[in-house]
Coordinates of C-alpha atoms and ligand atoms in Angstrom, one line a residue:
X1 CA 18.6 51.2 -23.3
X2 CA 16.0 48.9 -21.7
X3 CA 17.3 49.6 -18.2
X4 CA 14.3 49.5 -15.1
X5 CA 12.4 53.0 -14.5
X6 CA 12.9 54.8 -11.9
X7 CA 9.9 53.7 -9.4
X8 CA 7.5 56.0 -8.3
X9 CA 9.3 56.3 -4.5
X10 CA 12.4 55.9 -6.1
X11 CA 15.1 53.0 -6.1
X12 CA 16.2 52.7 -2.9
X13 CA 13.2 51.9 -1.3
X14 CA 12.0 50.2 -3.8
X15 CA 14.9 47.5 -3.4
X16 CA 14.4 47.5 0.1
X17 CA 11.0 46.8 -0.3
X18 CA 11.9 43.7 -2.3
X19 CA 14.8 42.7 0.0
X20 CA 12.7 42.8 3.0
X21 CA 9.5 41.2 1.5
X22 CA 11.7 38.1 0.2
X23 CA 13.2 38.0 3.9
X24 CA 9.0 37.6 5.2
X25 CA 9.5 34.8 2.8
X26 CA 12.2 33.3 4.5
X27 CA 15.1 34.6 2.0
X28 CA 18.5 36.3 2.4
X29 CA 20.5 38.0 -0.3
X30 CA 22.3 35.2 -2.1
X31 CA 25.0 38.3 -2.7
X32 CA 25.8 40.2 0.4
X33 CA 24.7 44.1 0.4
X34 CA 27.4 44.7 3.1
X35 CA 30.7 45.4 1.3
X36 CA 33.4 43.5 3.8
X37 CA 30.6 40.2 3.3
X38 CA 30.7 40.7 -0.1
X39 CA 34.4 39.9 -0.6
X40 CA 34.6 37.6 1.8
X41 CA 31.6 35.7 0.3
X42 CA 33.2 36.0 -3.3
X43 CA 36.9 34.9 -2.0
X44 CA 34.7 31.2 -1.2
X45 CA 34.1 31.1 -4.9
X46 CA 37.4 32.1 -6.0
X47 CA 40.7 30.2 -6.5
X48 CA 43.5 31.5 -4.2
X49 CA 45.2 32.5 -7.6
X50 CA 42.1 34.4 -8.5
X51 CA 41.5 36.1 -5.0
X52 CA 45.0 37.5 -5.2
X53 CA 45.0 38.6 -8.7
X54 CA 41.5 40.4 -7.9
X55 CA 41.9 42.0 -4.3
X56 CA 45.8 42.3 -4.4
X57 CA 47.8 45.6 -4.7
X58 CA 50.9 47.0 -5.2
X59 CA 53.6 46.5 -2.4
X60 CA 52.2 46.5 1.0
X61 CA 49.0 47.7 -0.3
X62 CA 49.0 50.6 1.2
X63 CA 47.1 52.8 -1.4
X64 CA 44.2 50.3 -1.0
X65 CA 44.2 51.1 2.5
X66 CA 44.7 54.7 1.7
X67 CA 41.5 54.7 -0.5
X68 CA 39.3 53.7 1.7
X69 CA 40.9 55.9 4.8
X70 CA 40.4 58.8 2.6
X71 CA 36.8 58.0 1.7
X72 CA 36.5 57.2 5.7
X73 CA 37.7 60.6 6.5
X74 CA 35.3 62.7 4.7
X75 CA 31.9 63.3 6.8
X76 CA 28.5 64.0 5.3
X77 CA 26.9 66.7 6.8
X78 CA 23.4 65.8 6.1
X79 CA 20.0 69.0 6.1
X80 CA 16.7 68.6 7.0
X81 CA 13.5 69.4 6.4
X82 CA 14.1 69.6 2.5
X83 CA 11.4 67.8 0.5
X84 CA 13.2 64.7 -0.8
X85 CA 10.3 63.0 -1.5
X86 CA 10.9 62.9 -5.0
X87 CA 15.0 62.3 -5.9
X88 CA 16.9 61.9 -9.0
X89 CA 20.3 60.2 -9.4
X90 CA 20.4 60.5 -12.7
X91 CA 23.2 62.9 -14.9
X92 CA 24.5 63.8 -18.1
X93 CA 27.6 62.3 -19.3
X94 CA 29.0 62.9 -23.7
X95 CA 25.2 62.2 -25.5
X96 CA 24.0 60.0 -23.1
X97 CA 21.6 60.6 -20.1
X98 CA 22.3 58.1 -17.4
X99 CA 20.1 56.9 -14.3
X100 CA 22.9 56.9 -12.1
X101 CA 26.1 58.3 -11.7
X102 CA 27.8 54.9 -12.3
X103 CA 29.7 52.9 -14.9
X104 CA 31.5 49.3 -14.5
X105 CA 35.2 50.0 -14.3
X106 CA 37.2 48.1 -17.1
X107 CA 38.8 45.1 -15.3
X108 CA 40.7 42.1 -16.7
X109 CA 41.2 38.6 -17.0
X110 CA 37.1 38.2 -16.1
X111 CA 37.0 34.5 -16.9
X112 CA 39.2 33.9 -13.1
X113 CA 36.4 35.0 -11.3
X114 CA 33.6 33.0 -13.6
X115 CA 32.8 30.9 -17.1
X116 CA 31.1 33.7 -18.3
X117 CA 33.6 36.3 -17.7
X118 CA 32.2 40.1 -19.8
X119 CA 29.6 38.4 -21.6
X120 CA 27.9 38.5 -17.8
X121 CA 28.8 41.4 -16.4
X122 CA 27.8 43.1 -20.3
X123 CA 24.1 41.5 -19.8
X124 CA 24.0 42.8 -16.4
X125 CA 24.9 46.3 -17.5
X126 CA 22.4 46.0 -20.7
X127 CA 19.5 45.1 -17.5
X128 CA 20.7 47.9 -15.3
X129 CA 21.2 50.5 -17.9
X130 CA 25.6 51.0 -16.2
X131 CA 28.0 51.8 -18.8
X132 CA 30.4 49.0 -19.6
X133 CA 34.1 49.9 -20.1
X134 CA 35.5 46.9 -21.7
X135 CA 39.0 46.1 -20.6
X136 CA 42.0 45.9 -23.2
X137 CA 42.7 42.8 -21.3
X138 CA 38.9 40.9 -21.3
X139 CA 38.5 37.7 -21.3
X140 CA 35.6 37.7 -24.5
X141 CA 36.4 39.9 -27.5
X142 CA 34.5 43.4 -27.6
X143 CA 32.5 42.7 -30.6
X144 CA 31.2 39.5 -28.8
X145 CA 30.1 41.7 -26.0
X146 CA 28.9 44.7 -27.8
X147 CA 26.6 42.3 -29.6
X148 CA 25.1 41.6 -25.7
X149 CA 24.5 45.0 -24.6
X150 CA 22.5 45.8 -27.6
X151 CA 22.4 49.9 -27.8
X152 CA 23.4 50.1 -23.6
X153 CA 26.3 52.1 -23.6
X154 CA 29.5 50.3 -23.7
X155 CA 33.2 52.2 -24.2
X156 CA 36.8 51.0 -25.0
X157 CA 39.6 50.8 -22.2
X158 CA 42.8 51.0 -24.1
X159 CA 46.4 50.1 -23.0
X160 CA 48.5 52.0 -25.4
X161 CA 50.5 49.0 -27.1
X162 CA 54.2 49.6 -28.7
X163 CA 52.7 48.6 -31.9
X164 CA 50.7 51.9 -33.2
X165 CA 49.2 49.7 -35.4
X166 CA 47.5 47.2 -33.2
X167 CA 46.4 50.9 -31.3
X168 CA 44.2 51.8 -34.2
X169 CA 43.5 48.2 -34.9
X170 CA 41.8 48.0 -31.8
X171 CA 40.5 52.0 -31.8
X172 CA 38.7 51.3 -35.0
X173 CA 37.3 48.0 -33.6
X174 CA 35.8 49.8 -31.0
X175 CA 34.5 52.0 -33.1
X176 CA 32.8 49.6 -35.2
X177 CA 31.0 48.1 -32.3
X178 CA 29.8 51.1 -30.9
X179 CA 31.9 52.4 -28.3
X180 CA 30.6 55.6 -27.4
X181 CA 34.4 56.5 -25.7
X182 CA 38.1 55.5 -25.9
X183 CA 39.6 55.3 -22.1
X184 CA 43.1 55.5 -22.6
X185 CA 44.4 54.1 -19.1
X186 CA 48.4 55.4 -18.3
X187 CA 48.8 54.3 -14.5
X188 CA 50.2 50.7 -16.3
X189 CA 52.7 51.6 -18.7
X190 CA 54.6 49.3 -16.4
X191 CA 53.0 46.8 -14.0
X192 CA 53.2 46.8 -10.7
X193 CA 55.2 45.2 -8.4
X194 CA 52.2 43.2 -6.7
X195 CA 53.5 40.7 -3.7
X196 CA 50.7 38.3 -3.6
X197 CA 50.7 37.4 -7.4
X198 CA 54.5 37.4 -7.4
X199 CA 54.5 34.8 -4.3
X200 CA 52.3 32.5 -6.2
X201 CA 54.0 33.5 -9.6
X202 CA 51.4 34.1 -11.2
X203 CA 50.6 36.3 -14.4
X204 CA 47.2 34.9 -16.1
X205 CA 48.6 36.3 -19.1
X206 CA 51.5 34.1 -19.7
X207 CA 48.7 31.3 -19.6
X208 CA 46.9 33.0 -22.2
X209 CA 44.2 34.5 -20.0
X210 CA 42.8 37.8 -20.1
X211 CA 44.5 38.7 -23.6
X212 CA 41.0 37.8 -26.0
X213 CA 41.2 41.9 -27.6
X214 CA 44.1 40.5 -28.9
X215 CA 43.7 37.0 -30.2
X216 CA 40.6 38.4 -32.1
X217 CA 42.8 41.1 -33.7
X218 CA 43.7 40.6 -37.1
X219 CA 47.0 43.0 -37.2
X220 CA 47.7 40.9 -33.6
X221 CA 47.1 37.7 -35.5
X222 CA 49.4 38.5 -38.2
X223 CA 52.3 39.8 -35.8
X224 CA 51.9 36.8 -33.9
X225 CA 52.0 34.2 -37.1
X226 CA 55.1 35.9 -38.1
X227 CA 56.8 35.5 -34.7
X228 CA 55.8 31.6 -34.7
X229 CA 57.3 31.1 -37.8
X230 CA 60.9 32.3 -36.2
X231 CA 62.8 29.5 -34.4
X232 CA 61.4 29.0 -30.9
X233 CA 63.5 28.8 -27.0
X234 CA 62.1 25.6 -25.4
X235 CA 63.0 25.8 -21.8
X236 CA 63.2 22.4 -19.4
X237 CA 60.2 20.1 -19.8
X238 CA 58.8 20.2 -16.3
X239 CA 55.6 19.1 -15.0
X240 CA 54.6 23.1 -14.4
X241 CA 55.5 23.6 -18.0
X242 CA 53.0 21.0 -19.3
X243 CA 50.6 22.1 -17.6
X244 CA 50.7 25.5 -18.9
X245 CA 51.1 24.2 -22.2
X246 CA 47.7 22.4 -22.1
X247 CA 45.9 25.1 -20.2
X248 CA 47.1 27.1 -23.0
X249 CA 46.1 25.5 -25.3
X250 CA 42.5 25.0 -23.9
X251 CA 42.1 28.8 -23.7
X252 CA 43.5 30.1 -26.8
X253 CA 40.8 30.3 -29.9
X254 CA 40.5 27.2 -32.2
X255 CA 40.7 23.4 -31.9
X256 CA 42.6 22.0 -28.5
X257 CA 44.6 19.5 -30.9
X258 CA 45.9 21.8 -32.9
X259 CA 46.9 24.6 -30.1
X260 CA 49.0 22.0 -28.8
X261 CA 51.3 20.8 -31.4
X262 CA 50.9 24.9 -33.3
X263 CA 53.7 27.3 -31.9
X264 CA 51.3 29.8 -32.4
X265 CA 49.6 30.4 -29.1
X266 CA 53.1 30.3 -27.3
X267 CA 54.2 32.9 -29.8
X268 CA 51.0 34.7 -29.4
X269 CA 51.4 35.0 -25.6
X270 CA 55.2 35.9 -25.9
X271 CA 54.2 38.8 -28.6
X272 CA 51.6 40.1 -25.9
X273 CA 54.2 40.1 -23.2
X274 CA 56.6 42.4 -25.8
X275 CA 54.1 44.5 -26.8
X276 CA 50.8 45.2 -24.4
X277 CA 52.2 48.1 -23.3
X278 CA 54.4 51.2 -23.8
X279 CA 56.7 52.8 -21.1
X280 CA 57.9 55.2 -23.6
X281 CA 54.8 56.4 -24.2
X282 CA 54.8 61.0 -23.7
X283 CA 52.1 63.6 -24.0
X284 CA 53.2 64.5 -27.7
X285 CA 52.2 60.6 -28.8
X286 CA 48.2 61.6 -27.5
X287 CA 47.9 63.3 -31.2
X288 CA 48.1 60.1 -32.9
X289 CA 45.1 58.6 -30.6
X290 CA 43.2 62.2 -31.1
X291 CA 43.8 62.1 -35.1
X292 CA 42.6 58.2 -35.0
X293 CA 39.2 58.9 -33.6
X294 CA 36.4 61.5 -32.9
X295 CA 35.3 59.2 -30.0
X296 CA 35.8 61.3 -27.2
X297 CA 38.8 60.1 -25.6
X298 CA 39.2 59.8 -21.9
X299 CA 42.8 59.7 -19.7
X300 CA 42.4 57.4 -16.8
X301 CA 44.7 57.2 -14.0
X302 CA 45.5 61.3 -13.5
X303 CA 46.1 61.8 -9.7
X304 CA 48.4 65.3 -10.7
X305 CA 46.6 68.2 -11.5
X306 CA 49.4 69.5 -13.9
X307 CA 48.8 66.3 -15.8
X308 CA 45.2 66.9 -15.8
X309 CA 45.7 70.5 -17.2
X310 CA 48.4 69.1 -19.6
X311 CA 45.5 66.6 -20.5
X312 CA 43.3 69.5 -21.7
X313 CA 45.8 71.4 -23.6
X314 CA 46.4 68.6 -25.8
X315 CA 42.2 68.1 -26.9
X316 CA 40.8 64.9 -24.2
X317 CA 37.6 64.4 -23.8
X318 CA 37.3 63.7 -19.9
X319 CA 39.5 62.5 -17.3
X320 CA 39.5 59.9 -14.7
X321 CA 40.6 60.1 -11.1
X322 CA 42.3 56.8 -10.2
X323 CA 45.0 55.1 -8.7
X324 CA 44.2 51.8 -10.3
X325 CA 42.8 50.2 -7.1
X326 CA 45.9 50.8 -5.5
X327 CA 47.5 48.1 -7.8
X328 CA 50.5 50.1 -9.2
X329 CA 52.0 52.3 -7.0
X330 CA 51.9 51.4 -3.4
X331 CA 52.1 54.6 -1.2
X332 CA 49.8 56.7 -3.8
X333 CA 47.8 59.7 -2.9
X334 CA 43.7 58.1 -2.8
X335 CA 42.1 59.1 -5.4
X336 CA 39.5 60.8 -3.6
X337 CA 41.9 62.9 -2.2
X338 CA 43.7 64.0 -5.8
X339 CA 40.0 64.9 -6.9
X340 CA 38.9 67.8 -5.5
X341 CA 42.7 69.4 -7.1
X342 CA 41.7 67.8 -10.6
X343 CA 38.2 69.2 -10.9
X344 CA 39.8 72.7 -10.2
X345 CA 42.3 72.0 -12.8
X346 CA 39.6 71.3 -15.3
X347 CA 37.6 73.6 -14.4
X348 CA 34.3 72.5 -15.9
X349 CA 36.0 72.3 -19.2
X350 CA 35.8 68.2 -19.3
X351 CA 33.8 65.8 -17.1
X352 CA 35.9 64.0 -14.0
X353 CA 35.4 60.4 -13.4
X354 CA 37.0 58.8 -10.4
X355 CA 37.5 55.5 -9.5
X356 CA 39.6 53.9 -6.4
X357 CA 37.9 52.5 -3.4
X358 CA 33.7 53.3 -4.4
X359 CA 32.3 50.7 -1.8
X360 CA 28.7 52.1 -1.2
X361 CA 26.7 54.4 -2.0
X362 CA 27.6 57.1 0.5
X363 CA 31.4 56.8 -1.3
X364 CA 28.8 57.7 -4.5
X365 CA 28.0 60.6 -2.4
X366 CA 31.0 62.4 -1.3
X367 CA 32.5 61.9 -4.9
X368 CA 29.7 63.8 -6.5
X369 CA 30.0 66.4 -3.9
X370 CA 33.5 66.6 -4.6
X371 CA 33.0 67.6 -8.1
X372 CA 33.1 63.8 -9.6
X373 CA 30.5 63.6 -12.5
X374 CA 30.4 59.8 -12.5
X375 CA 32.1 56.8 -10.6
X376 CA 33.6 53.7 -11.8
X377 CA 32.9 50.3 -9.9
X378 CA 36.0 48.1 -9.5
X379 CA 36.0 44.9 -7.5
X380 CA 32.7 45.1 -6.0
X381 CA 31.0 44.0 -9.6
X382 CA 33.7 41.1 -10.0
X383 CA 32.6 40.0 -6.1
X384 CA 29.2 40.0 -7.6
X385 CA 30.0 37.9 -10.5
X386 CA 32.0 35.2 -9.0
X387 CA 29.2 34.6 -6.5
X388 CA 26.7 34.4 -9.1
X389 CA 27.8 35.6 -12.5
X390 CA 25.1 38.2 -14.0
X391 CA 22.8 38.3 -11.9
X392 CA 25.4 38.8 -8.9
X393 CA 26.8 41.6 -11.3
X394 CA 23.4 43.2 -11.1
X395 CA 22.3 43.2 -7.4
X396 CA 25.7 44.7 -6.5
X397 CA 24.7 47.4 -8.9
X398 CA 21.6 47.4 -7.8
X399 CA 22.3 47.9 -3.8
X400 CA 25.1 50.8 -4.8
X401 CA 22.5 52.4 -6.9
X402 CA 19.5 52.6 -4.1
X403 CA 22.3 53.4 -1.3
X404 CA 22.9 56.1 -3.2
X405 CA 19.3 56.8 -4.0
X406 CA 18.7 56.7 0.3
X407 CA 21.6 58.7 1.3
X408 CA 20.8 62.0 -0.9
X409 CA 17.3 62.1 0.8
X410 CA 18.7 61.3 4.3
X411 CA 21.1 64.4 3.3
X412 CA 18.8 66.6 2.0
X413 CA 19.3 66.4 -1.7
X414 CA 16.8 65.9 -4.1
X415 CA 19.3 65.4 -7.2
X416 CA 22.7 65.6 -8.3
X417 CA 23.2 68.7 -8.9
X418 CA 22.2 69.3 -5.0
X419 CA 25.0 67.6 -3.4
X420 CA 27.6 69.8 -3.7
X421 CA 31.0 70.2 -1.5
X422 CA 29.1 71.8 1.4
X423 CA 26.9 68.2 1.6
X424 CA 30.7 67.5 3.5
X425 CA 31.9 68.6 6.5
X426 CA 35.0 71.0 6.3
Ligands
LIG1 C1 41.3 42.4 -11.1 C2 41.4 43.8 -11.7 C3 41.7 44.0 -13.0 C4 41.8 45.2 -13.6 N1 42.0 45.4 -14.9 C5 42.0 46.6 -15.5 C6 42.2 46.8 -16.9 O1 42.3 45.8 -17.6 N2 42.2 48.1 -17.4 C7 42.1 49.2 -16.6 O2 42.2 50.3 -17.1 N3 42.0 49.0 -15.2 C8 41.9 47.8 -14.7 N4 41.7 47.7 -13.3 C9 41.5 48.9 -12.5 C10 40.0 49.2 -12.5 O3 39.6 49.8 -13.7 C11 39.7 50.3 -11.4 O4 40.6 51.4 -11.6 C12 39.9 49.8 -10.0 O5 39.4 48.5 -9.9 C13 39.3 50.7 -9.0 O6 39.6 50.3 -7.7 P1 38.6 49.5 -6.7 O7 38.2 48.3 -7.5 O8 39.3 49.2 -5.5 O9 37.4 50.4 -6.5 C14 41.6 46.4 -12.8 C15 41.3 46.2 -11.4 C16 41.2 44.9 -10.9 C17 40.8 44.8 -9.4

């Protein structure tokens, strides 16, 4: 990993150092630090389809509010007079020691919010030393980003498909390109019911957006070649319809020509919507995913702490806290609040991620003290790369990380193992 030392006085205030010194200069943050300026900076480079794909929810969104009420509600209670002079945000996580507590969430369909979609965000996380979790549903294949991040570590979101083969398909892809983790996400065995997308019917999938694991597959390839070679539906030729048709054809790999007069891509897209994902799925099919790989193998999206010990009895790896961003199930317990429950269940047995709502580095904070080994960053990161692709991507990472570098020695804590549950008020 050729991520940046940690300075001398340590991170944070050696990024305010640079942020003031460029301000003597006459120069502001091209990316917000402030989290609220951030989004609304980002929703100026966005499409209105692409705002409400990224920042919508589930129903009336009421779990987004719920994650960030819950995060509101917790105080830090910070001590004094405790030689911070020296702190360390690093921690231990499988083989690898990491910096900082923090890893880039997987998160779809990154080519809405710029050209360069992972390939971006997976040279910003090489710079910055972060984890990548690359998303079933990326916009650039994983091999393609893998090759990017060099030997940063990178892991492999997976949405369990119906087809068991396509599942170790992609498992031993990831494998190959050296995952260091499978992250088998279960909050989406169904998608949610999400208002904004649905009012501008929208799904960038059905466009052919968002689905390049799949297209790059060769067991996806040869499902989907067999489906084009059965008789096709045409519906009504409408203006919409051509549209889609070209924009298809635009996005999917090979020669524009030829998408547009193959039915392949159609089929292609059609076979996704059949097959992405498996509502069926139980806790007896985990053993085929545990006999597939000796990755470690990760369960995201446990809010239950039944499910989480249920999770250990049947061999995982690690779990993650998270409600998907609120983007499933509107009304959901914060994820913050499911965690401290979780750790219990786990009891030190498996490291607890948690993800849901992680706006600053104080949020860092209280979900370390909580019992949270790492975090995963959601939206903040795509902000950052629709305002200005990787290196956006790397100052958000870079203000969470020196946030979180300031607040443990304005409370007292020299490292991570120091801020523990009574860093919070009862
Ligand atoms: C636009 C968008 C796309 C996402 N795509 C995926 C995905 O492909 N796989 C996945 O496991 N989670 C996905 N997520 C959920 C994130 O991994 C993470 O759980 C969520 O962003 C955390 O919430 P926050 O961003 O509000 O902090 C997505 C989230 C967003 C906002």
């Amino acid at each position: 990993m050729n991520a940046p030392a940690q300075p001398p006085r340590g991170f944070g205030l050696a990024r305010q150092e640079e942020v003031y010194l460029a301000g003597v200069r006459g120069r502001k943050p091209a990316v917000p630090v402030a989290a609220a300026k951030l989004e609304a900076r980002a929703r100026r480079h966005m499409s209105r389809r692409t705002y409400a794909y990224v920042a919508g929810g589930a129903g009336l969104e009421g779990t987004i509010d719920a994650n960030r009420a819950a995060f509101d509600r917790l105080r830090i209670v910070p001590r004094s007079l405790r030689d911070v002079s020296a702190r360390d945000t690093s921690v231990d996580l499988f083989s690898r020691r990491l910096d900082s507590p923090l890893l880039l969430a997987p998160i779809g369909v990154l080519e809405l919010a710029h050209r360069d979609a992972d390939l971006a965000v997976a040279r910003a996380a090489s710079a910055e030393g972060v984890p990548m979790i690359f998303s079933n549903q990326a916009s650039v294949a994983m091999e393609r980003c893998a090759a990017a991040l060099g030997d940063a570590p990178h892991w492999f979101q997976l949405y369990w498909s119906t087809s068991n083969e396509l599942v170790e398909s992609l498992v031993r892809r990831a494998e190959a390109c050296g995952c260091e983790a499978i992250v088998a996400t279960l909050d989406t065995t169904l998608f949610g019911w999400r208002p904004r997308d649905l009012d501008l019917a929208f799904l960038p999938f059905a466009l052919g957006r968002g689905i390049a694991q799949y297209t790059s597959d060769p067991v996806f390839i040869r499902l989907a070649e067999e489906r084009a070679r059965e008789p096709q539906e045409t519906g009504p030729i409408t203006l919409g319809a051509v549209r889609s048709l070209v924009e298809l054809a635009h996005r999917y790999p090979g020669a524009f020509f030829t998408n547009l007069r193959s039915p392949l891509p159609r089929a292609a897209v059609r076979l996704f919507l059949q097959i992405y994902s498996r509502p069926s799925l139980t806790w007896d099919d985990l053993a085929f995913l545990r006999g597939l790989t000796r990755l470690p193998i990760l369960l995201k999206g446990i809010l239950d702490p039944r499910d989480a010990r249920t999770a250990l009895e049947h061999g995982v790896d690690g779990l993650v806290v998270s409600n998907h961003g609120g983007r499933q199930v509107d009304g959901a317990i914060a994820s913050i609040d499911a965690l401290p429950n979780i750790v219990e269940a786990a009891d030190g047995a498996v490291p607890v991620l948690l993800d849901s709502g992680i706006r600053g580095g104080a949020d860092v904070f209280k979900a370390l003290a909580l019992g949270a080994r790492a975090v995963l960053l959601g939206r903040p990161y795509v902000y950052g790369l629709a305002i200005a692709g990787e290196s956006g991507v790397r100052e958000v990472l870079r203000n969470m990380r020196a946030e979180l570098d300031l607040t443990m020695g304005l409370a007292g804590c020299a490292s991570v193992a120091e801020i523990t549950a009574d860093a919070l008020a009862d």
